[in-house]
GROMACS .gro file of C-alpha atoms in nm:
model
  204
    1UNK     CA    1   0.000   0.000   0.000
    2UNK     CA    2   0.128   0.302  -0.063
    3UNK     CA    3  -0.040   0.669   0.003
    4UNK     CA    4  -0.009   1.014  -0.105
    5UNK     CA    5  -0.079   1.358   0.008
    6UNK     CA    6  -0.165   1.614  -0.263
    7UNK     CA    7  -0.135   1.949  -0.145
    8UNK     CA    8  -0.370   2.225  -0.438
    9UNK     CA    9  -0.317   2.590  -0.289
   10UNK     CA   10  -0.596   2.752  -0.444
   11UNK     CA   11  -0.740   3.080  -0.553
   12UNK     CA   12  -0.888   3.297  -0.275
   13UNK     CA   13  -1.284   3.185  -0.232
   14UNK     CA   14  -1.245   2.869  -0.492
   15UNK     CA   15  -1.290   2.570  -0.243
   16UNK     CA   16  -1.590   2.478  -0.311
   17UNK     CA   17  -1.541   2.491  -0.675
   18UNK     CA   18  -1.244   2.214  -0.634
   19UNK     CA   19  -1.416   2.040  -0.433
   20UNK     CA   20  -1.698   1.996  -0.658
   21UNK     CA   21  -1.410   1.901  -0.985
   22UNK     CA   22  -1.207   1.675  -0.768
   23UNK     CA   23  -1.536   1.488  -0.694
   24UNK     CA   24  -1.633   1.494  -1.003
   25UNK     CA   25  -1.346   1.379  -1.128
   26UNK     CA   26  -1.302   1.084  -0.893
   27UNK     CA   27  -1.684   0.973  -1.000
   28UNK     CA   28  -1.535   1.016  -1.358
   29UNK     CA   29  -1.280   0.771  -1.304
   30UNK     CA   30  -1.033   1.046  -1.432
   31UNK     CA   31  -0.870   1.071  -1.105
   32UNK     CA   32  -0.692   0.772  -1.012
   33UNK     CA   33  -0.627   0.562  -0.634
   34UNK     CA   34  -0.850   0.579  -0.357
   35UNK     CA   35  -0.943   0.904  -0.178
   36UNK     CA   36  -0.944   0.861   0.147
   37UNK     CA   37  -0.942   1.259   0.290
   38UNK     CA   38  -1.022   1.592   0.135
   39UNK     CA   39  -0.973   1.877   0.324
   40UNK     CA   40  -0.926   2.222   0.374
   41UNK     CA   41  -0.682   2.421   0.575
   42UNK     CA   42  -0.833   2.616   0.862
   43UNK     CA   43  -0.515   2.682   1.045
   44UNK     CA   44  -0.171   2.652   0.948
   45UNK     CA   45  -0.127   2.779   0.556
   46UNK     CA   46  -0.452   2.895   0.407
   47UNK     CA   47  -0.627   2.845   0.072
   48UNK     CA   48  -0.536   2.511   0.057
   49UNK     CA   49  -0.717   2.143  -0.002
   50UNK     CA   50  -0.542   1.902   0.114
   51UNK     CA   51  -0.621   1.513  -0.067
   52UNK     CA   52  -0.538   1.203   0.076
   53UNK     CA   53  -0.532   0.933  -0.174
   54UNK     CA   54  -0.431   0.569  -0.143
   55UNK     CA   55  -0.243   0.303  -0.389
   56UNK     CA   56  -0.213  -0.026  -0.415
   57UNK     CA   57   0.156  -0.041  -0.506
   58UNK     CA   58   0.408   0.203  -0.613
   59UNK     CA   59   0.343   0.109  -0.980
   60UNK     CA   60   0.012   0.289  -0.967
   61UNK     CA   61   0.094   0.586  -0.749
   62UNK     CA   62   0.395   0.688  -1.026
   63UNK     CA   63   0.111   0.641  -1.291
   64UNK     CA   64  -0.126   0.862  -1.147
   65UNK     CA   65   0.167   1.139  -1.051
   66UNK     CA   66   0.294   1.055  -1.425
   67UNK     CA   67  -0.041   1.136  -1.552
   68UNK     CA   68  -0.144   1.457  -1.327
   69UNK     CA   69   0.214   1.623  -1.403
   70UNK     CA   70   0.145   1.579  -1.742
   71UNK     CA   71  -0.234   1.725  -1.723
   72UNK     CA   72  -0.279   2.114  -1.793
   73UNK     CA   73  -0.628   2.078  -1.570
   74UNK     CA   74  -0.535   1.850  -1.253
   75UNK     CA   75  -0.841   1.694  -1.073
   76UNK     CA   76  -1.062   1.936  -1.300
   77UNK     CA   77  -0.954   2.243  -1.150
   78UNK     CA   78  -0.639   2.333  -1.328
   79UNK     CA   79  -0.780   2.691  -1.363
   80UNK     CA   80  -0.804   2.727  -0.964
   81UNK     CA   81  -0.499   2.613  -0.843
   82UNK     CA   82  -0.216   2.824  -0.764
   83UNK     CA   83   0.050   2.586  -0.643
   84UNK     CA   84   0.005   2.150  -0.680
   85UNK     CA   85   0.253   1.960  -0.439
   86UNK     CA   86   0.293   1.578  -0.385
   87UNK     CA   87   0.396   1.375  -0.121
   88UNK     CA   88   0.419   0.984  -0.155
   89UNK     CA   89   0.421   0.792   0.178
   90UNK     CA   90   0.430   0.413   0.257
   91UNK     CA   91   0.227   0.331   0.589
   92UNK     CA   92   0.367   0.199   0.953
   93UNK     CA   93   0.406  -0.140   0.869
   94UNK     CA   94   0.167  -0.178   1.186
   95UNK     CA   95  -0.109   0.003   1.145
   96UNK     CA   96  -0.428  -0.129   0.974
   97UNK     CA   97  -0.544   0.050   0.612
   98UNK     CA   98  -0.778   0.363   0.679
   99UNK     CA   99  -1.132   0.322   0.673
  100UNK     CA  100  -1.382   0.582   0.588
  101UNK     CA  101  -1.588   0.739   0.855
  102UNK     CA  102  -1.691   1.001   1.097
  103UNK     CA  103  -1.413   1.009   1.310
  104UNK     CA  104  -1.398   1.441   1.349
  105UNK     CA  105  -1.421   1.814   1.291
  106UNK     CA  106  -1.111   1.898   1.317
  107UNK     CA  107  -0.827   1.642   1.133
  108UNK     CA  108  -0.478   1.773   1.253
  109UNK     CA  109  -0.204   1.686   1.004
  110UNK     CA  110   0.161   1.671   1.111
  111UNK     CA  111   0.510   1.627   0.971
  112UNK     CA  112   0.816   1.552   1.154
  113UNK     CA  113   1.191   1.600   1.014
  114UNK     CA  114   1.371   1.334   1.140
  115UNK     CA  115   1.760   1.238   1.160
  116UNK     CA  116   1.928   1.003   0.909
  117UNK     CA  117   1.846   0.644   1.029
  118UNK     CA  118   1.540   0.770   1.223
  119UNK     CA  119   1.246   0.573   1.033
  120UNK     CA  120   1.338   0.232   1.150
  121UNK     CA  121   1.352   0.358   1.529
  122UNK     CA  122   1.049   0.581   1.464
  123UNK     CA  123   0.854   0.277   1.400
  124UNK     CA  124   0.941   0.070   1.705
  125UNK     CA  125   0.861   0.328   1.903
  126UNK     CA  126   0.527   0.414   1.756
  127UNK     CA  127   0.414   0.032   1.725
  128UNK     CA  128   0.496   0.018   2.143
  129UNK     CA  129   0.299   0.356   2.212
  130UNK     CA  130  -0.010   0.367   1.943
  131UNK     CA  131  -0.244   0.076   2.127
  132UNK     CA  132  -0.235   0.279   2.459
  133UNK     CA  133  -0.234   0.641   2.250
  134UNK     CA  134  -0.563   0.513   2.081
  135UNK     CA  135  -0.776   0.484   2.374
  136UNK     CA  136  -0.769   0.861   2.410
  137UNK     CA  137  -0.866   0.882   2.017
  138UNK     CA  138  -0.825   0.707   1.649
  139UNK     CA  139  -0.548   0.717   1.446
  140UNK     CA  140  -0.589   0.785   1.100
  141UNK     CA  141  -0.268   0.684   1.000
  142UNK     CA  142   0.115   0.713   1.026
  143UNK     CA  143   0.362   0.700   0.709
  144UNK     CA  144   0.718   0.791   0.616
  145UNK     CA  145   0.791   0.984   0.300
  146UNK     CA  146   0.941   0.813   0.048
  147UNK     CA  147   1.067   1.117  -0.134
  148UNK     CA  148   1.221   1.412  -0.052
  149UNK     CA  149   1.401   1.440   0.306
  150UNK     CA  150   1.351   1.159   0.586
  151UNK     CA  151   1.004   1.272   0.747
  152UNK     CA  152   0.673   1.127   0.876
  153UNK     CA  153   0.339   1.236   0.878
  154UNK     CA  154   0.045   1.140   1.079
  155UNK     CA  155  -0.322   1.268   1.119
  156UNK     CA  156  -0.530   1.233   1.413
  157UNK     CA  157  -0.935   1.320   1.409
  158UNK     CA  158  -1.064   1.519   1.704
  159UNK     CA  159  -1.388   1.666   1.807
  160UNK     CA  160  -1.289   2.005   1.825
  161UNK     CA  161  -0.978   2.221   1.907
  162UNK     CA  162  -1.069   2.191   2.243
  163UNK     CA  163  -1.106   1.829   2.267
  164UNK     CA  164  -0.751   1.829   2.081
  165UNK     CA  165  -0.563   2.015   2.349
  166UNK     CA  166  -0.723   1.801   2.652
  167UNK     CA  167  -0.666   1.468   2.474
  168UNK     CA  168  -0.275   1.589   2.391
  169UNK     CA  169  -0.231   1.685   2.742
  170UNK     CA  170  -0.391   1.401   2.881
  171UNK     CA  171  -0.181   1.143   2.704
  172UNK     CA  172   0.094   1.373   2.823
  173UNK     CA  173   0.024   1.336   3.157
  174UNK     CA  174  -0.012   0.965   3.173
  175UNK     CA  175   0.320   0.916   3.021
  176UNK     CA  176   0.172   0.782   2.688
  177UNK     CA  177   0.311   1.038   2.444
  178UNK     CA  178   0.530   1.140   2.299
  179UNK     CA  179   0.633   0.757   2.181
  180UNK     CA  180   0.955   0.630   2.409
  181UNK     CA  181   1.289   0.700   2.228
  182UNK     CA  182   1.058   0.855   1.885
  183UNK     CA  183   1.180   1.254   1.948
  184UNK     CA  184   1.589   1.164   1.996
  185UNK     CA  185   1.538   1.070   1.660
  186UNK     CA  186   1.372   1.444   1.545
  187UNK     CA  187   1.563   1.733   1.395
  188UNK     CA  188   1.358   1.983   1.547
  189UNK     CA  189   1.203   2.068   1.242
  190UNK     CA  190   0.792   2.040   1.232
  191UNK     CA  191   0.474   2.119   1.068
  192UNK     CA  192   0.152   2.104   1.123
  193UNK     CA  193  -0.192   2.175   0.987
  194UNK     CA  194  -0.515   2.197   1.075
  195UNK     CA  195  -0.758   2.120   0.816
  196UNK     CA  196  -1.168   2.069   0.797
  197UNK     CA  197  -1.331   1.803   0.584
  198UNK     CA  198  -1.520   1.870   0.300
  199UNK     CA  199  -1.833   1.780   0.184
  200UNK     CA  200  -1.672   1.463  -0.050
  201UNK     CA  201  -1.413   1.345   0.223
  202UNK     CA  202  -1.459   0.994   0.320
  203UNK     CA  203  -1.340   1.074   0.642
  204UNK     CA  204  -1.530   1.310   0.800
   0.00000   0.00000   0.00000
């Protein structure tokens, strides 16, 4: 499995316009993979929808990346889109694929720089932490870029902001999070975005 994060920074009150062309387009069959999230940014960098599509092997992802590069009207809303960045990602080995649901309001998604040599360790540590983390609330998923600089990325669902902070402190508190050993293994260097789902996300 292999996923991907598309990142379309759009034109100033178009959001629901790309929404409506990337859904059309995935009923079309003209977008490719399995959309799992489609979001927009509410804090962090505005103007932006954020997709999270899935593959079944890295074959398909570089077909699909192949064929947007190549398109002069990606996802049906060329016209719209200011800026169109990918990420690909393969998934904790751990961690079960994502199923659509109602999970949230608020989706907060998160990238971490790490070292050289810091996805293997990442890993371990996040396999011994999530079970315990989960209790508190689900786990969308967890992945490691497979392009660009050594990160990860991870998205968590919450009620609100508010139910956010009390959930982060609480695992805090009971010595749950951060994952034993995971930030020696951090540059330092993180990002983070809070994003809304759409009306066409599967997980809402």
């Amino acid at each position: 499995m292999r996923y991907e994060i598309a990142t379309l920074t759009i034109r100033l009150g178009k959001a629901a316009a790309v929404t409506a062309a990337i859904d059309a387009a995935f009923k079309a069959g003209e977008a490719k993979g399995e959309l799992h999230g489609c979001w927009a940014s509410e804090i962090g960098t505005l103007n932006q929808i954020i997709l999270l599509r899935g593959f079944t092997d890295e074959a398909e992802l570089r077909r699909e990346r192949e064929r947007i590069l190549a398109s002069g009207n990606p996802f049906g809303c060329g016209e719209d889109i200011v800026t169109l960045a990918f990420d690909s990602y393969a998934p904790f080995p751990f961690l079960p694929p994502i199923k659509p649901g109602r999970y949230g309001s608020v989706y907060e998604i998160r990238t971490y720089m790490l070292k050289h040599g810091g996805v293997p360790p990442t890993i371990t540590a996040w396999e011994a932490a999530v079970p315990a983390r989960v209790e508190l609330s689900p786990l969308v998923i967890a992945m490691y870029a497979l392009d660009g600089p050594a990160r990860f990325t991870h998205i968590w669902p919450f009620a609100s902001l508010d139910q956010r902070a009390a959930i982060r402190a609480d695992a805090v508190a009971k010595g749950l999070w951060p994952p034993k050993g995971g930030p020696q293994w951090l540059t330092g260097e993180m990002y983070s975005t809070i994003a809304l789902p759409t009306a066409i996300s599967p997980l809402a």
